[in-house]
PDB file of C-alpha atoms in Angstrom:
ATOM      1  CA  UNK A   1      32.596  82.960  48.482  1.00 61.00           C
ATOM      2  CA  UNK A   2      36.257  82.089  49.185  1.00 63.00           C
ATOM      3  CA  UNK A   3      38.589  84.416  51.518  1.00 62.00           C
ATOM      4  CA  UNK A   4      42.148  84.273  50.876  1.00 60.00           C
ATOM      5  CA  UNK A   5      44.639  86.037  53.378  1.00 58.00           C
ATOM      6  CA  UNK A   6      48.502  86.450  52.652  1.00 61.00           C
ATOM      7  CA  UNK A   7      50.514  88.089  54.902  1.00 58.00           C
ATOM      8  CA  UNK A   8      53.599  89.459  53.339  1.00 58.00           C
ATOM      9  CA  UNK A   9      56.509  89.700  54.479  1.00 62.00           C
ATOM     10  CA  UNK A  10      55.917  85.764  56.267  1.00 69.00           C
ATOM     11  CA  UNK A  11      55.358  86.521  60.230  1.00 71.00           C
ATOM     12  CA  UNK A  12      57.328  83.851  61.684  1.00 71.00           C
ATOM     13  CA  UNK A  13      60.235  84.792  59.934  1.00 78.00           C
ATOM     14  CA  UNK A  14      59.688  88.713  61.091  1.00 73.00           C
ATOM     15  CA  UNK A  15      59.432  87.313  64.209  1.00 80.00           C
ATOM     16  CA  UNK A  16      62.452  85.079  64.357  1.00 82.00           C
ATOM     17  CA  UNK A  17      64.654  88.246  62.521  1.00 80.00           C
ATOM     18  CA  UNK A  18      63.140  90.532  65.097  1.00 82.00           C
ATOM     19  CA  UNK A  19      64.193  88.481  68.016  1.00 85.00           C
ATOM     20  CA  UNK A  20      67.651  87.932  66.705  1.00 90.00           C
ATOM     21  CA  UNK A  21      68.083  91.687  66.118  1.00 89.00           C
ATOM     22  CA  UNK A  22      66.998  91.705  69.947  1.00 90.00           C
ATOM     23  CA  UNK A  23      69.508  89.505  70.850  1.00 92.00           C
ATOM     24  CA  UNK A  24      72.587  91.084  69.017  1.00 93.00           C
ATOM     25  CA  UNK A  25      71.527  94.595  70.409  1.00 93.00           C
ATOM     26  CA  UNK A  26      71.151  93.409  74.252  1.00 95.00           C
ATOM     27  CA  UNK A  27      74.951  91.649  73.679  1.00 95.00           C
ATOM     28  CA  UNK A  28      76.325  94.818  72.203  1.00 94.00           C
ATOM     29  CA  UNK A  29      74.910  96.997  74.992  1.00 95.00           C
ATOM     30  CA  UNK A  30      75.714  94.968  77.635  1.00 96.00           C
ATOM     31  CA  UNK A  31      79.580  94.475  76.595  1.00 96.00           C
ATOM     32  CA  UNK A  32      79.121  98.419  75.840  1.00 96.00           C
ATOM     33  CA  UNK A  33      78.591  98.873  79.412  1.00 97.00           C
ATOM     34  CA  UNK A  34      80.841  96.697  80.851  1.00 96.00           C
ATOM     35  CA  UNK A  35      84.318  98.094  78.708  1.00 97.00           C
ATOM     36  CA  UNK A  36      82.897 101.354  79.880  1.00 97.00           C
ATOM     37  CA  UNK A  37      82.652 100.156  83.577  1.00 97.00           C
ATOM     38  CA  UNK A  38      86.212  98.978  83.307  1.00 97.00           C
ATOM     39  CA  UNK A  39      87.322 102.193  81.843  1.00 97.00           C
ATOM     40  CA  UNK A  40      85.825 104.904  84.259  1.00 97.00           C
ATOM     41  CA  UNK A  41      86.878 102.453  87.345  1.00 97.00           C
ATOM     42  CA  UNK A  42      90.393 102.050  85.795  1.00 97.00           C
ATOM     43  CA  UNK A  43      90.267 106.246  85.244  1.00 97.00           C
ATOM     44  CA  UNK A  44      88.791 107.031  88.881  1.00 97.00           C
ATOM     45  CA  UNK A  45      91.800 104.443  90.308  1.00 97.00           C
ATOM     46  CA  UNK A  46      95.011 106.394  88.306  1.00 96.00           C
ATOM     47  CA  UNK A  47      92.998 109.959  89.117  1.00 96.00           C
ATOM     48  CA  UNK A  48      93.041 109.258  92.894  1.00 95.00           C
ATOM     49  CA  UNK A  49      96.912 108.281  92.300  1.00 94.00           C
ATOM     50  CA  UNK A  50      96.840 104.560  93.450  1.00 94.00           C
ATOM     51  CA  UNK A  51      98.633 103.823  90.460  1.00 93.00           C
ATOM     52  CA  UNK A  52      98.328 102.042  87.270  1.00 95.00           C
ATOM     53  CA  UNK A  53      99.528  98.863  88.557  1.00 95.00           C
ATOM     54  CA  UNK A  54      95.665  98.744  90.591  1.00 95.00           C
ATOM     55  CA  UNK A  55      93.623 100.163  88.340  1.00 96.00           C
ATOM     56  CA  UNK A  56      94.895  97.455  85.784  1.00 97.00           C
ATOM     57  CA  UNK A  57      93.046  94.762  88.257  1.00 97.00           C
ATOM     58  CA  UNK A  58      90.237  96.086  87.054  1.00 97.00           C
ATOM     59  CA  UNK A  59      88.937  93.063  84.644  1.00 97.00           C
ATOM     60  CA  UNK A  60      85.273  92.678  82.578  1.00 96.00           C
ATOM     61  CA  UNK A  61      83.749  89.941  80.958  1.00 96.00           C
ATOM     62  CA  UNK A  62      81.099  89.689  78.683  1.00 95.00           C
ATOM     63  CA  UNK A  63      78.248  86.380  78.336  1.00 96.00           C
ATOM     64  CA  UNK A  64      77.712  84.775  76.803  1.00 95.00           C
ATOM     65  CA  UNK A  65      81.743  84.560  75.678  1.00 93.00           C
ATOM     66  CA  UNK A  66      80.360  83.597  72.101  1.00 92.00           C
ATOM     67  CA  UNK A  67      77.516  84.340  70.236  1.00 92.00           C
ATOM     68  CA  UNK A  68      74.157  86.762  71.465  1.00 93.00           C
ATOM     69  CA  UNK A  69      71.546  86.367  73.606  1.00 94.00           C
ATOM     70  CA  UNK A  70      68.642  88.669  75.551  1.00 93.00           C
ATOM     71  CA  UNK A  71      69.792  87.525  79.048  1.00 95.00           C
ATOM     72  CA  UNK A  72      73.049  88.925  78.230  1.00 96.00           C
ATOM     73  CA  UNK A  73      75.206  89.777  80.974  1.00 96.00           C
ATOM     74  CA  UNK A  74      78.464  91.644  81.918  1.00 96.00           C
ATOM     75  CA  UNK A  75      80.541  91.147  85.148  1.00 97.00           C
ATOM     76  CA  UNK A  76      83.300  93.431  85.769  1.00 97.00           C
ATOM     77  CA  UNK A  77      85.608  92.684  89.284  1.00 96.00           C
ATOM     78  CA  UNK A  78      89.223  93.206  90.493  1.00 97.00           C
ATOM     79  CA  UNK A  79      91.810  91.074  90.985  1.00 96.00           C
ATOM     80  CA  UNK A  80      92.600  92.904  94.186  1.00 95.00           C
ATOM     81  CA  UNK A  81      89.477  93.471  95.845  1.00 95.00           C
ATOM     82  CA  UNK A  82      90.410  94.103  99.161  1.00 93.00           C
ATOM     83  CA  UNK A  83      92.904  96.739  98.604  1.00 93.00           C
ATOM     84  CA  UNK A  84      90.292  98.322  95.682  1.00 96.00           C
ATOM     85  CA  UNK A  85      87.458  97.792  98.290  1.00 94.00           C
ATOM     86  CA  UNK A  86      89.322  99.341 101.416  1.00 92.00           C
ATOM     87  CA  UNK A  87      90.078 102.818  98.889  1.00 94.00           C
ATOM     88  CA  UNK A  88      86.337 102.208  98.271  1.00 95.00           C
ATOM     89  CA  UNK A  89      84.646 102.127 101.677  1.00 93.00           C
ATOM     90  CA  UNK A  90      87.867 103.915 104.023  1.00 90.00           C
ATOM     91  CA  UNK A  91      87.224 101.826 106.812  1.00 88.00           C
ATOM     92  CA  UNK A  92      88.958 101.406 110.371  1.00 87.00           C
ATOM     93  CA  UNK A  93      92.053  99.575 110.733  1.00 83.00           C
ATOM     94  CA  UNK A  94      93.212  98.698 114.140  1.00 81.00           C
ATOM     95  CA  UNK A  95      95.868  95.450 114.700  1.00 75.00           C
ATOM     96  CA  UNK A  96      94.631  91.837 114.720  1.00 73.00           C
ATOM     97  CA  UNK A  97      96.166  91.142 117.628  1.00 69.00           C
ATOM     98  CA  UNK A  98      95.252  94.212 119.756  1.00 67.00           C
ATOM     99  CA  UNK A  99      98.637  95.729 119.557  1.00 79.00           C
ATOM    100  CA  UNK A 100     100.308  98.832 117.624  1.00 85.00           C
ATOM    101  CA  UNK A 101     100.068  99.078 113.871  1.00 89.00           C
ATOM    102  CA  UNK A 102     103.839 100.179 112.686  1.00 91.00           C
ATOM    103  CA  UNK A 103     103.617 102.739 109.977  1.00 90.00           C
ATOM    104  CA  UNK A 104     107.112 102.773 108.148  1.00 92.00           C
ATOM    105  CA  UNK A 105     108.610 106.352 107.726  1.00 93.00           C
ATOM    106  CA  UNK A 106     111.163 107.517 104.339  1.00 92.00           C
ATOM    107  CA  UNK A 107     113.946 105.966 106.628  1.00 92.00           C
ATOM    108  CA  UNK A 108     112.531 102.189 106.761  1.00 92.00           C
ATOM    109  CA  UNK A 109     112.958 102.126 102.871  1.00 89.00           C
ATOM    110  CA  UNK A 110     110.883  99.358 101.386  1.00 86.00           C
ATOM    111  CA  UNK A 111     111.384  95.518 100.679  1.00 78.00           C
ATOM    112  CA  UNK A 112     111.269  93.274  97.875  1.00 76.00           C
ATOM    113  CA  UNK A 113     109.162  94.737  94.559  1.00 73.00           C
ATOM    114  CA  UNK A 114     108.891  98.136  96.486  1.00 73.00           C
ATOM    115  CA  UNK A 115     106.722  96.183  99.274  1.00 78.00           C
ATOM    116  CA  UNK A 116     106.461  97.463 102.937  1.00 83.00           C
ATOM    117  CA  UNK A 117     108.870  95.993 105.186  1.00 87.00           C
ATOM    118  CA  UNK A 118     107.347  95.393 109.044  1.00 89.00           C
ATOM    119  CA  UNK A 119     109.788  95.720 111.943  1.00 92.00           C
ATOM    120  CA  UNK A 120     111.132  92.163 112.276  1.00 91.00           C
ATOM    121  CA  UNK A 121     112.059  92.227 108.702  1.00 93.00           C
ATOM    122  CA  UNK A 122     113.379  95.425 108.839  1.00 93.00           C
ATOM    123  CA  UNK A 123     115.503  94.304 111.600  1.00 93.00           C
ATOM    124  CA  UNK A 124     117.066  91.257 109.366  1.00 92.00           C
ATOM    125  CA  UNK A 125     117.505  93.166 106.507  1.00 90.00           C
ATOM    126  CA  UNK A 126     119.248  96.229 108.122  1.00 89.00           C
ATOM    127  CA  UNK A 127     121.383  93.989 111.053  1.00 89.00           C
ATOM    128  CA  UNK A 128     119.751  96.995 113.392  1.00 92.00           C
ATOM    129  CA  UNK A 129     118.074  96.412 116.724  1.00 94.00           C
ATOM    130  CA  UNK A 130     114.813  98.717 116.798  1.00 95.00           C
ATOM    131  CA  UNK A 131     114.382 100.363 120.387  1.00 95.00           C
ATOM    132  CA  UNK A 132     110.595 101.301 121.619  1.00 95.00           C
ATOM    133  CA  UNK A 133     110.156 105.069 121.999  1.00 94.00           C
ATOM    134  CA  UNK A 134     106.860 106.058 124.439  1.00 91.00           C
ATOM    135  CA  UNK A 135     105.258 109.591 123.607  1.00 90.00           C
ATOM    136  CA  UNK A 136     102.150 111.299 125.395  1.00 87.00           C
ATOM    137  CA  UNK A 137     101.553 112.905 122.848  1.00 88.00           C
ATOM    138  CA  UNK A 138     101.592 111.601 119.198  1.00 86.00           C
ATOM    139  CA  UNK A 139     102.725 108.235 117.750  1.00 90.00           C
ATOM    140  CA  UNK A 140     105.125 106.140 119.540  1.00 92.00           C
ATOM    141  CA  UNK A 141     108.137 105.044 117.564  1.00 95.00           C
ATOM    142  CA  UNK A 142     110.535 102.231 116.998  1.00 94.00           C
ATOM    143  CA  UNK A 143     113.580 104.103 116.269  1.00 95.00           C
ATOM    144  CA  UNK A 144     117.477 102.420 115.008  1.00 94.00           C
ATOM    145  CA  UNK A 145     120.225 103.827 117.765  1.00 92.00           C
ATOM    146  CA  UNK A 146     123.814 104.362 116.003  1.00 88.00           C
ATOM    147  CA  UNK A 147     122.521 104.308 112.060  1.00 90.00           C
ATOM    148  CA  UNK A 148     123.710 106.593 109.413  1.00 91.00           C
ATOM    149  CA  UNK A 149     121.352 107.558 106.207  1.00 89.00           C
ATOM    150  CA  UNK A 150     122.376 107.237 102.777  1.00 89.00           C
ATOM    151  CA  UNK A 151     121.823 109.032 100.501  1.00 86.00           C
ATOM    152  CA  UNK A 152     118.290 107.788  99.451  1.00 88.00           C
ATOM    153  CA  UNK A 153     117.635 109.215 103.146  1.00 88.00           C
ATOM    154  CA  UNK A 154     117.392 105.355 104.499  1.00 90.00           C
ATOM    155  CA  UNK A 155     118.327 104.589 107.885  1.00 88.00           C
ATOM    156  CA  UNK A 156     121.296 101.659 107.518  1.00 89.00           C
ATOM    157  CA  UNK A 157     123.800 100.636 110.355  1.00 87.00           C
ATOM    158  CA  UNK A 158     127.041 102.464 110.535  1.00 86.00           C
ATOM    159  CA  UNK A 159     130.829 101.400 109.990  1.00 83.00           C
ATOM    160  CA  UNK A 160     132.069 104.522 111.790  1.00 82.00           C
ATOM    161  CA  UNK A 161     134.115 103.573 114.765  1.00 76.00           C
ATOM    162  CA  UNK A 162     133.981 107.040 116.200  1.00 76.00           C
ATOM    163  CA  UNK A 163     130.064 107.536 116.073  1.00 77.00           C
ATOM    164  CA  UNK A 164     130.890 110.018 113.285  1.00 83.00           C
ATOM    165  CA  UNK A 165     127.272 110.974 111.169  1.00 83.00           C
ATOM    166  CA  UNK A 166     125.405 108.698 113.251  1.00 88.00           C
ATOM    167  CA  UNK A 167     121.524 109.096 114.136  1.00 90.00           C
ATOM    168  CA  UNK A 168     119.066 107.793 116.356  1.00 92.00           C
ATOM    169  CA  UNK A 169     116.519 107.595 112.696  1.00 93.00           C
ATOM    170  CA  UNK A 170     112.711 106.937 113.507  1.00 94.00           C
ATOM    171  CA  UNK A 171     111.963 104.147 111.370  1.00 95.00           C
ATOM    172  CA  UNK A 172     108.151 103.108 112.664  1.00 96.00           C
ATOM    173  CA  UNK A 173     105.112 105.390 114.095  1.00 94.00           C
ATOM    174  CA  UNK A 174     103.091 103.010 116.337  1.00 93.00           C
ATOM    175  CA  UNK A 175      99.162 103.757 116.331  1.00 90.00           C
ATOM    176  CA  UNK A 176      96.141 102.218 118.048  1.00 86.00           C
ATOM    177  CA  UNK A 177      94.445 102.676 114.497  1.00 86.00           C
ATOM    178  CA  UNK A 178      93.811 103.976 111.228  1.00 86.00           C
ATOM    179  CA  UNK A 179      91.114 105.237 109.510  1.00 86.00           C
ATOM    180  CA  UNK A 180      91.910 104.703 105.942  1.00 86.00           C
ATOM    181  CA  UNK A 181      90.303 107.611 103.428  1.00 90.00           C
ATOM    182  CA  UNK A 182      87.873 107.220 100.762  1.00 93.00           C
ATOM    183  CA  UNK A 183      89.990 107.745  97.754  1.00 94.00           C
ATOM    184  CA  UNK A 184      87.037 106.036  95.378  1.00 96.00           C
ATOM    185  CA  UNK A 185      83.334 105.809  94.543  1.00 96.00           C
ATOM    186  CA  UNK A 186      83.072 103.026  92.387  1.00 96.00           C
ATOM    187  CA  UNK A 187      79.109 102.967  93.316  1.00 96.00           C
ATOM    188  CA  UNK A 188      78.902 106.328  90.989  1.00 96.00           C
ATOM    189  CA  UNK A 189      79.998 104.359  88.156  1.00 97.00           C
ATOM    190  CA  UNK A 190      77.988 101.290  88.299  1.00 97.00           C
ATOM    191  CA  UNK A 191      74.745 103.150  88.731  1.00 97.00           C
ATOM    192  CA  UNK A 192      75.735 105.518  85.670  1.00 96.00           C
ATOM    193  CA  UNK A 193      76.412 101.974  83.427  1.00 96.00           C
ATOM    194  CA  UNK A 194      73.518 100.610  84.749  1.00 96.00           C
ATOM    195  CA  UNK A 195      71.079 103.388  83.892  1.00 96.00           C
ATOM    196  CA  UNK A 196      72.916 103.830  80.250  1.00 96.00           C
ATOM    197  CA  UNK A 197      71.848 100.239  79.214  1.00 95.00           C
ATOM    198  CA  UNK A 198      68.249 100.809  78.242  1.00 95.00           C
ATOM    199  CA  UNK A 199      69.375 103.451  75.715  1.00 95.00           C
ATOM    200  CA  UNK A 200      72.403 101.312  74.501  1.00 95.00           C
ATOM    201  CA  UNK A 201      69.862  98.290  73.642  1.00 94.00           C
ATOM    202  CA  UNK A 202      67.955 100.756  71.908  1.00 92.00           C
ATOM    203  CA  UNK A 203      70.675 102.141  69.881  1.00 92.00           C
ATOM    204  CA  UNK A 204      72.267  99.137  68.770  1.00 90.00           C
ATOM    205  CA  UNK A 205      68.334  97.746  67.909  1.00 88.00           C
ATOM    206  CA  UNK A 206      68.024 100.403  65.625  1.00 79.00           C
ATOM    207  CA  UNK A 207      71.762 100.135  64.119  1.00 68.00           C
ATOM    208  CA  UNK A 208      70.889  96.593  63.200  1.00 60.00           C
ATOM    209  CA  UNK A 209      67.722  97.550  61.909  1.00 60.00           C
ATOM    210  CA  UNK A 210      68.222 100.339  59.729  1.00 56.00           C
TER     211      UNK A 210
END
């Protein structure tokens, strides 16, 4: 007696097409989750109203760059991490060197590319001395004797002869500290992309399938 088994359709290559269907659904899902990442980081950035400037330094990458795999992997970062991670955590800020941090008010105006100016520039820029002001209570100040404000309400040094519209402008607060708030919980995010992967493989496994 002779036996005789076939096994239809071949195994190995059932094998070899199920794997590669494994592979193309763990890429899919996994750059899936990471353009969604991006996305609901980029939203929660321009809903707290830090701009779109920020939430464009939101950036994700896919691996591998070409071609699938089932380690696939997706890394999504910023290209300002500091400033995203300080709206993330709100942590203390207190001076480097022990000494006041100078908030600028509406009358310091702002620098180059709409930056923050600190007192020594503001002082080149403005050809203004800034006197020290001492308060009990509340913020000290660095305020600019003799100045006039223009009409964008910043504090600039006067041409009047007579001391006619001039102001004594506060220009700086001067605090001990800050305690920055949390404007963002990217940690929300992350956790909701990472728990949506599972059922993204799953989905795409059967897309390719059927």
């Amino acid at each position: 007696m002779k036996l005789k088994l076939d096994i239809t359709p071949d195994l190995v290559a059932a094998m070899a097409a199920e794997v590669k269907a494994g592979e193309k659904a763990v890429t899919a899902a996994m750059r899936e989750a990471g353009n969604g990442l991006k996305t609901a980081w980029r939203s929660q950035i321009t809903g707290a109203g830090l701009g779109p400037r920020l939430a464009n330094s939101i950036r994700s990458q896919a691996y591998p760059k070409a071609g699938e795999s089932l380690n696939a992997a997706a890394l999504i970062w910023s290209k300002a991490p500091v400033i995203v991670g300080a709206h993330d955590t709100g942590p203390l800020i207190r001076s480097k060197a022990g000494f006041w941090l100078a908030i600028p008010t509406e009358a310091a105006g702002r620098g180059l590319r709409g930056s923050k100016l600190t007192p020594g520039e503001w002082e080149r820029r403005r050809g203004l001395r800034l006197r020290f002001v001492y308060r009990r209570r509340g913020p000290s100040l660095l305020v600019a004797d003799r100045a006039r404000l223009n009409t964008r309400g910043q504090a600039v040094a006067s041409r009047s002869k007579t001391g006619r519209n001039q102001v004594t402008a506060p220009i700086f607060l001067l605090v001990p500290q800050v305690k920055l708030p949390k404007r963002l919980d990217l940690g929300r995010d992350a956790g909701r992309a990472h728990d949506s992967v599972p059922g993204l493989i799953v989905a795409n496994w059967v897309d390719e399938r059927y």
